[in-house]
Amino acid sequence: MAKYIFVCGGVMSGVGKGVAAASIAKILSWYGYRTTCIKIDPYVNVDAGTMNPIEHGEVFVLKDGTECDQDMGHYERFLNTELTKANYMTTGSVYLSLIQKERSLYFDGKCVEVVPHVPLEVIEKINQAQKLTKSDIVITEIGGTVGEYQNLLFLEAVRILKLQKPKDVLLILVSYLPYQGEDMELKTKPTQYAIRTLNSAGLQPDFVLARAIKPLDEPRREKIAFNCNMNKEDIISAPDEKLIYKIPLNFEKEKLGLKILKKLNLKPKKKNNLEKKIWNKEINKIQNLNKEVKIGIVGKYFKSGNFVLADAYISVIEAVKHASWSLGFKPLIYWINSEEYEKNKDKLEELKNFNGVIIPGGFGSRGVEGKILAIEYCRENKIPIFGLCYGLQLMIVEFARNVCGLKGAHTTEVNPKTKYPVIDILEEQKKLLKEKLYGGTMRLGNWECQIKKGTIAYKAYKKEKVFERHRHRYEVNPTFYKILQKNGIIFSGISKNGLLVEIIELSQKIHPFFLGTQFHPEFKSRFMHPHPLFVEFIKMSVK
Ligand code: GLN
């Protein structure tokens, strides 16, 4: 008999529902239960692939090529697992499958209605994910904030499932308490309103996670409990925590795992879980690191009004952390706006302050010349540099221009008329774009990559065959393989059919670490299981 936990958000977005859901799944697994996480995005977009970073932050990619929300990355990193499209849905994908059913006469002539059919479709999808992952407990995170029109149908799904299985369904509200007022105190009223909004949707939360910059104190815990018909033990303090991997342990201090199990009528199957001990030890280690490694990420800035959004590279940041911690270093990560270098080349000198530099993935022409300047500077000054996807492509452009002498070389994504299209779109991709088939059509998800012996890549992976996740339309153009190789570029990873370049590098006799990947290794890095290429990069950076 499966159990269901729903996590929804109150007061404002960005309160950490994703990390909370992942942490809950983690602690329940420590008690011996198989858990999985599902993310519901309330957008009408069928997946996150068609949204830009300003709208949606990073697009995370699963092994099956699903383009989804960055919270899916948190789930994979916390649970050290690989999820599939069954664990992700949007309003668009729910409607799409419902309408496909209707068109095939699945409903046998009945009138198909928003309620109950949409929430029932949601429940069916949750059950499919539960079966596929063979999970005892499914934790489903409902995106957005309660009170928004767009997640009402998902709350309705919770109400219906609770009605069907009253003993098997829990609802957890992750809410926010502002630190405000003349006496600077945590204010509970917005959270009380959020709970009333849930009440008006026919729901009462079983737990409230009180997110705030401070721990929750007794009077305020009592206030929420008294005003919202709750037990005060079910109001959980969840103060800000810089080290997100510590959050499962913080929840355990509040005995959240045991409290959840009790409400679900479950007994802990395991008590002194080994992984929990190792996790705890690792957190202690990380908190006491004093050697530092400085990594600069040369990307483009995503501005929305007066604010700069840093969410777009979250998996890269986490991958740098995992690798640095594993080597005993505290990572200091710096943001560099590549457009600054286009305005003022002297600024490139600052790159000398970093142990290593990353050129992350991206699309379009903004900031590209600045990134190319940064690559040139790092190559010439022997600063370790790691290019991810667009990063690899721009390393090839830089090398073609400045080493192979192909003046004006470019990617056809930026300059379709370049004389030297060293990065070009595949024929099959051209056709898709002509027909405006943009959604879910890039080279996506896992592709096999063969690693050449005697290279940095092989030193890192220690094997000849790996699978890595992709998300791009452009590739290194085969017409230029020879000239690139003649000038020193090594293709250390190639696709299974031998036709596509997956990893490029320079010999370490020339440069300590000049390596780019056409795929996104950051999507496979996990807490306590860092990605080998990131480990190698950090190793050379600290050297
Ligand atoms: N814009 C490039 C392409 O589509 C790189 C994409 C990326 O970095 N994810 O090929």
mmCIF file with all atom_site columns, C-alpha atoms in Angstrom, residues 53 58-59 297-302 312-313 316 338 358-364 366 368 371 386-394 413 471-472 517-523 534:
data_model
loop_
_atom_site.group_PDB
_atom_site.id
_atom_site.type_symbol
_atom_site.label_atom_id
_atom_site.label_alt_id
_atom_site.label_comp_id
_atom_site.label_asym_id
_atom_site.label_entity_id
_atom_site.label_seq_id
_atom_site.pdbx_PDB_ins_code
_atom_site.Cartn_x
_atom_site.Cartn_y
_atom_site.Cartn_z
_atom_site.occupancy
_atom_site.B_iso_or_equiv
_atom_site.pdbx_formal_charge
_atom_site.auth_seq_id
_atom_site.auth_comp_id
_atom_site.auth_asym_id
_atom_site.auth_atom_id
_atom_site.pdbx_PDB_model_num
ATOM 1  C CA . PRO A 1 53  ? 16.046 31.203 -17.814 1.00 0.00 ? 53  PRO A CA 1
ATOM 2  C CA . GLU A 1 58  ? 17.797 26.405 -15.004 1.00 0.00 ? 58  GLU A CA 1
ATOM 3  C CA . VAL A 1 59  ? 16.234 23.753 -17.197 1.00 0.00 ? 59  VAL A CA 1
ATOM 4  C CA . ILE A 1 297 ? 31.792 31.214 -13.690 1.00 0.00 ? 297 ILE A CA 1
ATOM 5  C CA . VAL A 1 298 ? 31.788 33.349 -16.822 1.00 0.00 ? 298 VAL A CA 1
ATOM 6  C CA . GLY A 1 299 ? 28.157 33.464 -17.856 1.00 0.00 ? 299 GLY A CA 1
ATOM 7  C CA . LYS A 1 300 ? 25.521 35.882 -18.879 1.00 0.00 ? 300 LYS A CA 1
ATOM 8  C CA . TYR A 1 301 ? 23.479 37.753 -16.400 1.00 0.00 ? 301 TYR A CA 1
ATOM 9  C CA . PHE A 1 302 ? 19.738 37.315 -16.318 1.00 0.00 ? 302 PHE A CA 1
ATOM 10 C CA . ALA A 1 312 ? 20.201 29.588 -14.156 1.00 0.00 ? 312 ALA A CA 1
ATOM 11 C CA . TYR A 1 313 ? 23.397 27.693 -13.287 1.00 0.00 ? 313 TYR A CA 1
ATOM 12 C CA . VAL A 1 316 ? 26.915 23.779 -12.142 1.00 0.00 ? 316 VAL A CA 1
ATOM 13 C CA . SER A 1 338 ? 30.933 38.051 -19.807 1.00 0.00 ? 338 SER A CA 1
ATOM 14 C CA . ILE A 1 358 ? 33.953 27.585 -16.010 1.00 0.00 ? 358 ILE A CA 1
ATOM 15 C CA . ILE A 1 359 ? 32.145 28.549 -19.212 1.00 0.00 ? 359 ILE A CA 1
ATOM 16 C CA . PRO A 1 360 ? 28.620 27.201 -18.715 1.00 0.00 ? 360 PRO A CA 1
ATOM 17 C CA . GLY A 1 361 ? 25.960 26.306 -21.279 1.00 0.00 ? 361 GLY A CA 1
ATOM 18 C CA . GLY A 1 362 ? 23.825 28.875 -23.023 1.00 0.00 ? 362 GLY A CA 1
ATOM 19 C CA . PHE A 1 363 ? 21.957 30.010 -26.085 1.00 0.00 ? 363 PHE A CA 1
ATOM 20 C CA . GLY A 1 364 ? 22.033 32.982 -28.414 1.00 0.00 ? 364 GLY A CA 1
ATOM 21 C CA . ARG A 1 366 ? 24.496 37.892 -25.914 1.00 0.00 ? 366 ARG A CA 1
ATOM 22 C CA . VAL A 1 368 ? 29.391 35.336 -26.493 1.00 0.00 ? 368 VAL A CA 1
ATOM 23 C CA . LYS A 1 371 ? 33.182 34.389 -23.176 1.00 0.00 ? 371 LYS A CA 1
ATOM 24 C CA . PHE A 1 386 ? 36.153 23.865 -18.190 1.00 0.00 ? 386 PHE A CA 1
ATOM 25 C CA . GLY A 1 387 ? 33.568 24.429 -20.937 1.00 0.00 ? 387 GLY A CA 1
ATOM 26 C CA . LEU A 1 388 ? 30.093 22.970 -20.700 1.00 0.00 ? 388 LEU A CA 1
ATOM 27 C CA . CYS A 1 389 ? 28.068 22.535 -23.904 1.00 0.00 ? 389 CYS A CA 1
ATOM 28 C CA . TYR A 1 390 ? 28.060 26.087 -25.312 1.00 0.00 ? 390 TYR A CA 1
ATOM 29 C CA . GLY A 1 391 ? 31.321 26.373 -23.361 1.00 0.00 ? 391 GLY A CA 1
ATOM 30 C CA . LEU A 1 392 ? 32.882 23.608 -25.507 1.00 0.00 ? 392 LEU A CA 1
ATOM 31 C CA . GLN A 1 393 ? 31.515 25.173 -28.673 1.00 0.00 ? 393 GLN A CA 1
ATOM 32 C CA . LEU A 1 394 ? 33.023 28.567 -27.836 1.00 0.00 ? 394 LEU A CA 1
ATOM 33 C CA . GLU A 1 413 ? 23.893 29.929 -34.061 1.00 0.00 ? 413 GLU A CA 1
ATOM 34 C CA . ARG A 1 471 ? 20.648 19.543 -24.477 1.00 0.00 ? 471 ARG A CA 1
ATOM 35 C CA . HIS A 1 472 ? 21.772 21.271 -27.672 1.00 0.00 ? 472 HIS A CA 1
ATOM 36 C CA . THR A 1 517 ? 32.129 18.720 -22.978 1.00 0.00 ? 517 THR A CA 1
ATOM 37 C CA . GLN A 1 518 ? 29.280 18.817 -25.499 1.00 0.00 ? 518 GLN A CA 1
ATOM 38 C CA . PHE A 1 519 ? 27.087 17.308 -22.766 1.00 0.00 ? 519 PHE A CA 1
ATOM 39 C CA . HIS A 1 520 ? 26.210 18.622 -19.302 1.00 0.00 ? 520 HIS A CA 1
ATOM 40 C CA . PRO A 1 521 ? 28.190 16.644 -16.695 1.00 0.00 ? 521 PRO A CA 1
ATOM 41 C CA . GLU A 1 522 ? 26.702 18.875 -13.970 1.00 0.00 ? 522 GLU A CA 1
ATOM 42 C CA . PHE A 1 523 ? 23.390 17.022 -14.247 1.00 0.00 ? 523 PHE A CA 1
ATOM 43 C CA . PHE A 1 534 ? 34.498 18.200 -12.049 1.00 0.00 ? 534 PHE A CA 1
#
